[in-house]
PDB file of C-alpha atoms in Angstrom:
ATOM      1  CA  UNK X   1      78.007  73.490 125.409  1.00 69.00           C
ATOM      2  CA  UNK X   2      81.124  72.625 123.217  1.00 83.00           C
ATOM      3  CA  UNK X   3      84.211  74.464 124.229  1.00 94.00           C
ATOM      4  CA  UNK X   4      86.543  76.269 122.008  1.00 97.00           C
ATOM      5  CA  UNK X   5      87.748  74.291 118.963  1.00 97.00           C
ATOM      6  CA  UNK X   6      90.798  74.925 117.292  1.00 98.00           C
ATOM      7  CA  UNK X   7      92.103  73.422 114.053  1.00 97.00           C
ATOM      8  CA  UNK X   8      94.463  72.073 113.522  1.00 97.00           C
ATOM      9  CA  UNK X   9      96.331  70.718 116.311  1.00 97.00           C
ATOM     10  CA  UNK X  10      99.727  70.375 114.800  1.00 97.00           C
ATOM     11  CA  UNK X  11     101.286  72.287 111.561  1.00 97.00           C
ATOM     12  CA  UNK X  12     104.679  72.012 110.434  1.00 98.00           C
ATOM     13  CA  UNK X  13     105.859  74.626 107.877  1.00 98.00           C
ATOM     14  CA  UNK X  14     109.150  76.025 106.419  1.00 98.00           C
ATOM     15  CA  UNK X  15     110.419  79.267 106.513  1.00 98.00           C
ATOM     16  CA  UNK X  16     109.009  81.755 104.009  1.00 98.00           C
ATOM     17  CA  UNK X  17     105.771  79.660 103.935  1.00 98.00           C
ATOM     18  CA  UNK X  18     102.336  81.242 105.334  1.00 98.00           C
ATOM     19  CA  UNK X  19      99.743  79.384 107.771  1.00 98.00           C
ATOM     20  CA  UNK X  20      96.030  79.832 108.669  1.00 98.00           C
ATOM     21  CA  UNK X  21      94.767  78.766 112.191  1.00 98.00           C
ATOM     22  CA  UNK X  22      91.032  78.363 113.011  1.00 98.00           C
ATOM     23  CA  UNK X  23      89.094  78.812 115.949  1.00 98.00           C
ATOM     24  CA  UNK X  24      85.572  78.225 116.943  1.00 98.00           C
ATOM     25  CA  UNK X  25      84.417  80.221 120.141  1.00 98.00           C
ATOM     26  CA  UNK X  26      82.010  79.039 122.631  1.00 97.00           C
ATOM     27  CA  UNK X  27      78.434  79.396 121.124  1.00 96.00           C
ATOM     28  CA  UNK X  28      77.174  82.712 122.169  1.00 95.00           C
ATOM     29  CA  UNK X  29      80.822  84.276 122.685  1.00 96.00           C
ATOM     30  CA  UNK X  30      81.381  87.279 120.226  1.00 96.00           C
ATOM     31  CA  UNK X  31      85.266  87.812 121.449  1.00 96.00           C
ATOM     32  CA  UNK X  32      87.883  85.744 120.259  1.00 97.00           C
ATOM     33  CA  UNK X  33      91.244  86.592 121.457  1.00 97.00           C
ATOM     34  CA  UNK X  34      94.553  85.322 120.097  1.00 98.00           C
ATOM     35  CA  UNK X  35      97.669  84.148 122.120  1.00 97.00           C
ATOM     36  CA  UNK X  36     101.377  82.943 121.097  1.00 97.00           C
ATOM     37  CA  UNK X  37     102.636  81.000 123.931  1.00 95.00           C
ATOM     38  CA  UNK X  38     106.540  80.003 124.077  1.00 90.00           C
ATOM     39  CA  UNK X  39     108.590  78.774 126.710  1.00 83.00           C
ATOM     40  CA  UNK X  40     110.790  81.957 126.798  1.00 78.00           C
ATOM     41  CA  UNK X  41     108.197  84.566 126.520  1.00 81.00           C
ATOM     42  CA  UNK X  42     105.159  82.930 128.096  1.00 87.00           C
ATOM     43  CA  UNK X  43     101.623  84.058 126.946  1.00 92.00           C
ATOM     44  CA  UNK X  44     101.664  86.914 124.735  1.00 94.00           C
ATOM     45  CA  UNK X  45      98.423  88.832 123.266  1.00 96.00           C
ATOM     46  CA  UNK X  46      98.268  89.032 119.528  1.00 97.00           C
ATOM     47  CA  UNK X  47      94.893  90.637 118.915  1.00 96.00           C
ATOM     48  CA  UNK X  48      91.261  90.546 119.573  1.00 96.00           C
ATOM     49  CA  UNK X  49      87.975  90.477 117.704  1.00 97.00           C
ATOM     50  CA  UNK X  50      84.241  91.310 118.241  1.00 96.00           C
ATOM     51  CA  UNK X  51      81.604  91.287 115.843  1.00 95.00           C
ATOM     52  CA  UNK X  52      83.960  90.857 112.716  1.00 96.00           C
ATOM     53  CA  UNK X  53      86.174  93.777 113.846  1.00 96.00           C
ATOM     54  CA  UNK X  54      89.623  93.901 115.760  1.00 96.00           C
ATOM     55  CA  UNK X  55      89.231  95.712 118.779  1.00 95.00           C
ATOM     56  CA  UNK X  56      92.752  95.278 120.021  1.00 93.00           C
ATOM     57  CA  UNK X  57      96.357  94.405 118.832  1.00 95.00           C
ATOM     58  CA  UNK X  58      99.173  93.416 120.589  1.00 95.00           C
ATOM     59  CA  UNK X  59     102.607  94.325 119.574  1.00 95.00           C
ATOM     60  CA  UNK X  60     103.326  91.821 116.790  1.00 96.00           C
ATOM     61  CA  UNK X  61     104.437  92.335 113.380  1.00 97.00           C
ATOM     62  CA  UNK X  62     102.250  92.859 110.382  1.00 96.00           C
ATOM     63  CA  UNK X  63     102.834  89.427 109.096  1.00 98.00           C
ATOM     64  CA  UNK X  64     100.427  88.371 111.900  1.00 98.00           C
ATOM     65  CA  UNK X  65      96.843  89.312 110.880  1.00 97.00           C
ATOM     66  CA  UNK X  66      93.327  87.809 111.688  1.00 97.00           C
ATOM     67  CA  UNK X  67      89.627  87.943 110.751  1.00 98.00           C
ATOM     68  CA  UNK X  68      86.465  87.116 112.141  1.00 98.00           C
ATOM     69  CA  UNK X  69      83.245  85.698 110.424  1.00 97.00           C
ATOM     70  CA  UNK X  70      79.511  86.728 111.231  1.00 96.00           C
ATOM     71  CA  UNK X  71      79.248  83.362 113.028  1.00 95.00           C
ATOM     72  CA  UNK X  72      82.208  84.678 115.495  1.00 97.00           C
ATOM     73  CA  UNK X  73      84.633  81.812 114.216  1.00 98.00           C
ATOM     74  CA  UNK X  74      88.024  83.362 113.742  1.00 98.00           C
ATOM     75  CA  UNK X  75      91.034  82.586 111.670  1.00 98.00           C
ATOM     76  CA  UNK X  76      94.650  84.003 112.330  1.00 98.00           C
ATOM     77  CA  UNK X  77      97.422  83.889 109.309  1.00 98.00           C
ATOM     78  CA  UNK X  78     100.859  84.269 109.684  1.00 98.00           C
ATOM     79  CA  UNK X  79     102.920  85.075 106.515  1.00 96.00           C
ATOM     80  CA  UNK X  80     106.505  84.362 105.477  1.00 97.00           C
ATOM     81  CA  UNK X  81     106.794  82.429 108.601  1.00 98.00           C
ATOM     82  CA  UNK X  82     110.399  82.650 110.472  1.00 98.00           C
ATOM     83  CA  UNK X  83     111.946  80.253 112.729  1.00 97.00           C
ATOM     84  CA  UNK X  84     111.009  82.191 115.645  1.00 96.00           C
ATOM     85  CA  UNK X  85     106.875  81.673 115.003  1.00 97.00           C
ATOM     86  CA  UNK X  86     107.349  78.527 116.300  1.00 97.00           C
ATOM     87  CA  UNK X  87     105.101  78.435 119.183  1.00 96.00           C
ATOM     88  CA  UNK X  88     101.719  77.294 120.628  1.00 97.00           C
ATOM     89  CA  UNK X  89      98.966  79.332 119.394  1.00 98.00           C
ATOM     90  CA  UNK X  90      96.061  79.593 121.544  1.00 98.00           C
ATOM     91  CA  UNK X  91      92.590  81.322 120.872  1.00 98.00           C
ATOM     92  CA  UNK X  92      89.958  82.216 123.950  1.00 97.00           C
ATOM     93  CA  UNK X  93      86.624  83.433 123.719  1.00 97.00           C
ATOM     94  CA  UNK X  94      84.304  85.091 125.918  1.00 95.00           C
ATOM     95  CA  UNK X  95      81.312  87.039 125.740  1.00 93.00           C
ATOM     96  CA  UNK X  96      82.820  90.236 124.770  1.00 89.00           C
ATOM     97  CA  UNK X  97      81.410  92.632 127.350  1.00 88.00           C
ATOM     98  CA  UNK X  98      84.657  93.620 128.703  1.00 85.00           C
ATOM     99  CA  UNK X  99      88.058  91.970 130.190  1.00 83.00           C
ATOM    100  CA  UNK X 100      87.228  93.329 133.791  1.00 82.00           C
ATOM    101  CA  UNK X 101      84.080  91.498 133.803  1.00 81.00           C
ATOM    102  CA  UNK X 102      85.017  87.872 132.078  1.00 90.00           C
ATOM    103  CA  UNK X 103      87.173  85.052 132.192  1.00 92.00           C
ATOM    104  CA  UNK X 104      88.655  83.825 129.111  1.00 95.00           C
ATOM    105  CA  UNK X 105      87.832  80.162 127.698  1.00 97.00           C
ATOM    106  CA  UNK X 106      90.710  79.068 125.970  1.00 98.00           C
ATOM    107  CA  UNK X 107      91.074  76.245 122.983  1.00 98.00           C
ATOM    108  CA  UNK X 108      93.531  73.541 123.383  1.00 97.00           C
ATOM    109  CA  UNK X 109      95.881  75.192 120.901  1.00 98.00           C
ATOM    110  CA  UNK X 110      97.431  75.012 117.472  1.00 98.00           C
ATOM    111  CA  UNK X 111     101.371  74.048 117.437  1.00 97.00           C
ATOM    112  CA  UNK X 112     103.309  75.607 114.960  1.00 98.00           C
ATOM    113  CA  UNK X 113     106.782  74.532 114.032  1.00 97.00           C
ATOM    114  CA  UNK X 114     108.673  76.426 111.705  1.00 98.00           C
ATOM    115  CA  UNK X 115     111.538  74.523 110.084  1.00 96.00           C
TER     116      UNK X 115
ATOM    117  CA  UNK P   1     107.847  97.906 132.681  1.00 35.00           C
ATOM    118  CA  UNK P   2     104.839  96.921 134.799  1.00 39.00           C
ATOM    119  CA  UNK P   3     104.285  93.095 134.736  1.00 47.00           C
ATOM    120  CA  UNK P   4     102.738  90.023 136.468  1.00 56.00           C
ATOM    121  CA  UNK P   5     105.175  87.721 137.751  1.00 48.00           C
ATOM    122  CA  UNK P   6     105.283  84.332 139.597  1.00 39.00           C
ATOM    123  CA  UNK P   7     108.055  84.033 142.375  1.00 44.00           C
ATOM    124  CA  UNK P   8     108.770  80.606 141.837  1.00 49.00           C
ATOM    125  CA  UNK P   9     108.906  78.917 138.442  1.00 84.00           C
ATOM    126  CA  UNK P  10     108.610  75.244 139.995  1.00 90.00           C
ATOM    127  CA  UNK P  11     106.940  73.687 142.644  1.00 93.00           C
ATOM    128  CA  UNK P  12     107.283  70.221 143.911  1.00 95.00           C
ATOM    129  CA  UNK P  13     104.924  68.990 146.533  1.00 96.00           C
ATOM    130  CA  UNK P  14     103.689  65.721 148.150  1.00 97.00           C
ATOM    131  CA  UNK P  15     100.333  64.187 147.361  1.00 97.00           C
ATOM    132  CA  UNK P  16      98.054  65.174 150.149  1.00 97.00           C
ATOM    133  CA  UNK P  17      99.993  68.318 151.106  1.00 97.00           C
ATOM    134  CA  UNK P  18      98.800  71.767 150.456  1.00 97.00           C
ATOM    135  CA  UNK P  19     100.373  74.026 147.817  1.00 97.00           C
ATOM    136  CA  UNK P  20     100.656  77.386 147.773  1.00 96.00           C
ATOM    137  CA  UNK P  21     101.438  79.365 144.528  1.00 95.00           C
ATOM    138  CA  UNK P  22     102.562  83.129 144.741  1.00 93.00           C
ATOM    139  CA  UNK P  23     102.200  85.892 142.250  1.00 93.00           C
ATOM    140  CA  UNK P  24     103.359  89.567 142.398  1.00 92.00           C
ATOM    141  CA  UNK P  25     101.489  92.183 140.282  1.00 89.00           C
ATOM    142  CA  UNK P  26     102.542  95.922 139.922  1.00 82.00           C
ATOM    143  CA  UNK P  27      99.510  97.729 138.684  1.00 89.00           C
ATOM    144  CA  UNK P  28      97.746  99.047 141.950  1.00 88.00           C
ATOM    145  CA  UNK P  29      94.810  99.936 139.737  1.00 88.00           C
ATOM    146  CA  UNK P  30      93.773  96.498 138.472  1.00 90.00           C
ATOM    147  CA  UNK P  31      90.555  95.373 139.776  1.00 90.00           C
ATOM    148  CA  UNK P  32      90.237  91.913 138.733  1.00 94.00           C
ATOM    149  CA  UNK P  33      92.602  88.641 138.890  1.00 96.00           C
ATOM    150  CA  UNK P  34      92.346  85.292 137.642  1.00 96.00           C
ATOM    151  CA  UNK P  35      94.102  81.998 138.102  1.00 97.00           C
ATOM    152  CA  UNK P  36      94.363  79.715 135.087  1.00 97.00           C
ATOM    153  CA  UNK P  37      95.374  75.946 135.145  1.00 98.00           C
ATOM    154  CA  UNK P  38      97.358  74.484 132.013  1.00 96.00           C
ATOM    155  CA  UNK P  39      97.777  71.015 131.842  1.00 95.00           C
ATOM    156  CA  UNK P  40     100.257  69.151 129.196  1.00 92.00           C
ATOM    157  CA  UNK P  41      98.561  69.551 125.849  1.00 90.00           C
ATOM    158  CA  UNK P  42      95.741  71.703 126.493  1.00 94.00           C
ATOM    159  CA  UNK P  43      94.949  75.340 126.946  1.00 96.00           C
ATOM    160  CA  UNK P  44      94.786  77.348 130.176  1.00 97.00           C
ATOM    161  CA  UNK P  45      91.375  76.767 132.178  1.00 97.00           C
ATOM    162  CA  UNK P  46      89.862  79.084 134.607  1.00 96.00           C
ATOM    163  CA  UNK P  47      90.277  78.184 138.046  1.00 97.00           C
ATOM    164  CA  UNK P  48      89.080  81.007 140.381  1.00 97.00           C
ATOM    165  CA  UNK P  49      89.071  84.444 140.006  1.00 96.00           C
ATOM    166  CA  UNK P  50      88.771  87.542 142.730  1.00 96.00           C
ATOM    167  CA  UNK P  51      88.119  91.167 142.474  1.00 95.00           C
ATOM    168  CA  UNK P  52      89.901  93.908 144.185  1.00 93.00           C
ATOM    169  CA  UNK P  53      87.208  94.613 146.579  1.00 94.00           C
ATOM    170  CA  UNK P  54      88.019  91.301 148.150  1.00 96.00           C
ATOM    171  CA  UNK P  55      90.640  89.693 150.320  1.00 97.00           C
ATOM    172  CA  UNK P  56      90.011  86.031 149.888  1.00 98.00           C
ATOM    173  CA  UNK P  57      87.742  83.819 147.688  1.00 98.00           C
ATOM    174  CA  UNK P  58      87.434  79.896 148.358  1.00 97.00           C
ATOM    175  CA  UNK P  59      86.512  77.332 145.659  1.00 95.00           C
ATOM    176  CA  UNK P  60      86.414  73.601 145.534  1.00 93.00           C
ATOM    177  CA  UNK P  61      89.958  72.825 147.154  1.00 96.00           C
ATOM    178  CA  UNK P  62      91.399  76.000 145.943  1.00 98.00           C
ATOM    179  CA  UNK P  63      91.653  79.615 147.570  1.00 98.00           C
ATOM    180  CA  UNK P  64      92.756  82.802 146.207  1.00 98.00           C
ATOM    181  CA  UNK P  65      94.303  85.567 148.411  1.00 98.00           C
ATOM    182  CA  UNK P  66      94.709  89.135 147.560  1.00 97.00           C
ATOM    183  CA  UNK P  67      96.904  91.390 149.274  1.00 96.00           C
ATOM    184  CA  UNK P  68      96.620  95.154 147.673  1.00 93.00           C
ATOM    185  CA  UNK P  69      98.748  96.294 150.250  1.00 93.00           C
ATOM    186  CA  UNK P  70     101.957  94.521 148.696  1.00 94.00           C
ATOM    187  CA  UNK P  71      99.989  93.495 145.495  1.00 94.00           C
ATOM    188  CA  UNK P  72     100.454  89.953 146.054  1.00 95.00           C
ATOM    189  CA  UNK P  73      98.050  87.339 144.926  1.00 96.00           C
ATOM    190  CA  UNK P  74      98.289  83.429 146.010  1.00 97.00           C
ATOM    191  CA  UNK P  75      96.764  80.467 145.312  1.00 97.00           C
ATOM    192  CA  UNK P  76      96.374  77.721 147.694  1.00 98.00           C
ATOM    193  CA  UNK P  77      95.364  74.124 146.656  1.00 98.00           C
ATOM    194  CA  UNK P  78      94.400  71.941 149.613  1.00 98.00           C
ATOM    195  CA  UNK P  79      95.204  68.213 149.927  1.00 97.00           C
ATOM    196  CA  UNK P  80      96.842  68.579 146.434  1.00 97.00           C
ATOM    197  CA  UNK P  81      96.409  65.250 143.954  1.00 97.00           C
ATOM    198  CA  UNK P  82      98.563  63.911 141.089  1.00 96.00           C
ATOM    199  CA  UNK P  83      95.640  65.631 138.798  1.00 96.00           C
ATOM    200  CA  UNK P  84      96.366  68.884 140.111  1.00 97.00           C
ATOM    201  CA  UNK P  85     100.311  68.519 138.294  1.00 97.00           C
ATOM    202  CA  UNK P  86     100.154  71.602 135.652  1.00 97.00           C
ATOM    203  CA  UNK P  87     101.337  75.016 134.789  1.00 96.00           C
ATOM    204  CA  UNK P  88      99.530  77.736 136.821  1.00 96.00           C
ATOM    205  CA  UNK P  89      98.948  81.450 135.679  1.00 94.00           C
ATOM    206  CA  UNK P  90      97.783  84.100 137.267  1.00 95.00           C
ATOM    207  CA  UNK P  91      96.281  87.004 135.557  1.00 94.00           C
ATOM    208  CA  UNK P  92      95.841  90.531 135.818  1.00 93.00           C
ATOM    209  CA  UNK P  93      93.305  92.614 133.960  1.00 90.00           C
ATOM    210  CA  UNK P  94      94.412  96.337 133.850  1.00 87.00           C
ATOM    211  CA  UNK P  95      91.542  97.322 131.938  1.00 85.00           C
ATOM    212  CA  UNK P  96      88.271  96.730 130.111  1.00 85.00           C
ATOM    213  CA  UNK P  97      90.177  95.623 126.785  1.00 87.00           C
ATOM    214  CA  UNK P  98      91.495  92.243 126.317  1.00 88.00           C
ATOM    215  CA  UNK P  99      94.967  93.590 125.473  1.00 88.00           C
ATOM    216  CA  UNK P 100      95.179  94.644 129.161  1.00 88.00           C
ATOM    217  CA  UNK P 101      94.714  90.849 130.234  1.00 91.00           C
ATOM    218  CA  UNK P 102      98.441  90.161 131.437  1.00 91.00           C
ATOM    219  CA  UNK P 103      99.522  86.739 132.321  1.00 93.00           C
ATOM    220  CA  UNK P 104     102.291  85.867 134.529  1.00 89.00           C
ATOM    221  CA  UNK P 105     105.442  83.326 133.459  1.00 89.00           C
ATOM    222  CA  UNK P 106     103.434  80.509 135.195  1.00 92.00           C
ATOM    223  CA  UNK P 107     104.445  78.223 137.907  1.00 93.00           C
ATOM    224  CA  UNK P 108     105.005  74.449 137.340  1.00 94.00           C
ATOM    225  CA  UNK P 109     103.485  72.294 139.846  1.00 96.00           C
ATOM    226  CA  UNK P 110     104.614  68.666 140.255  1.00 96.00           C
ATOM    227  CA  UNK P 111     103.012  66.223 142.840  1.00 97.00           C
ATOM    228  CA  UNK P 112     104.808  63.622 144.207  1.00 95.00           C
ATOM    229  CA  UNK P 113     102.752  60.538 144.779  1.00 92.00           C
TER     230      UNK P 113
END
């Protein structure tokens, strides 16, 4: 079974631009969660999608958005980039039946640098 | 606020020795805990999990211990190898929704050959 695939691996953008990141979950997994990872804040939850619907959302501004397609692939978008958005963005997939019963399968992440 | 935290941000061990990585949690209602390993350039990978109705669980060279009385979780790695060098995160599942999965800050394990 193929693992979670994230593209691109690296991105360099300038302030004010927007960016779209992609995540393909493990086949059969319907839940996709997104995390921001920084040295100072660790792993912070952005949002989770299941069956094309956002089920949960973390404490991030509205500049961070996402969507999920019918094949469970997910994208996240960050608009009006700020320097503080520089981070490793990770997506994780799981079957989607509930966090208390499932472990997360992570992709290798997209390293975003905002200049 | 409540958080999952690791006592030691860095840990260096000699190859062949046993490693112990600790984690404190504060929500007594949490019932599912997971350890993840993140190697450089990769995302976190599942190592082992434990439910609150257990005190100990063993895997291949790894053991997780749960002490609910003091809300403490530990990961023991036997005969540590260079390939064990990574950042280790504990995760606490505080509820059924995925925003209730709380990760600790991580412990960086370095194995000295």
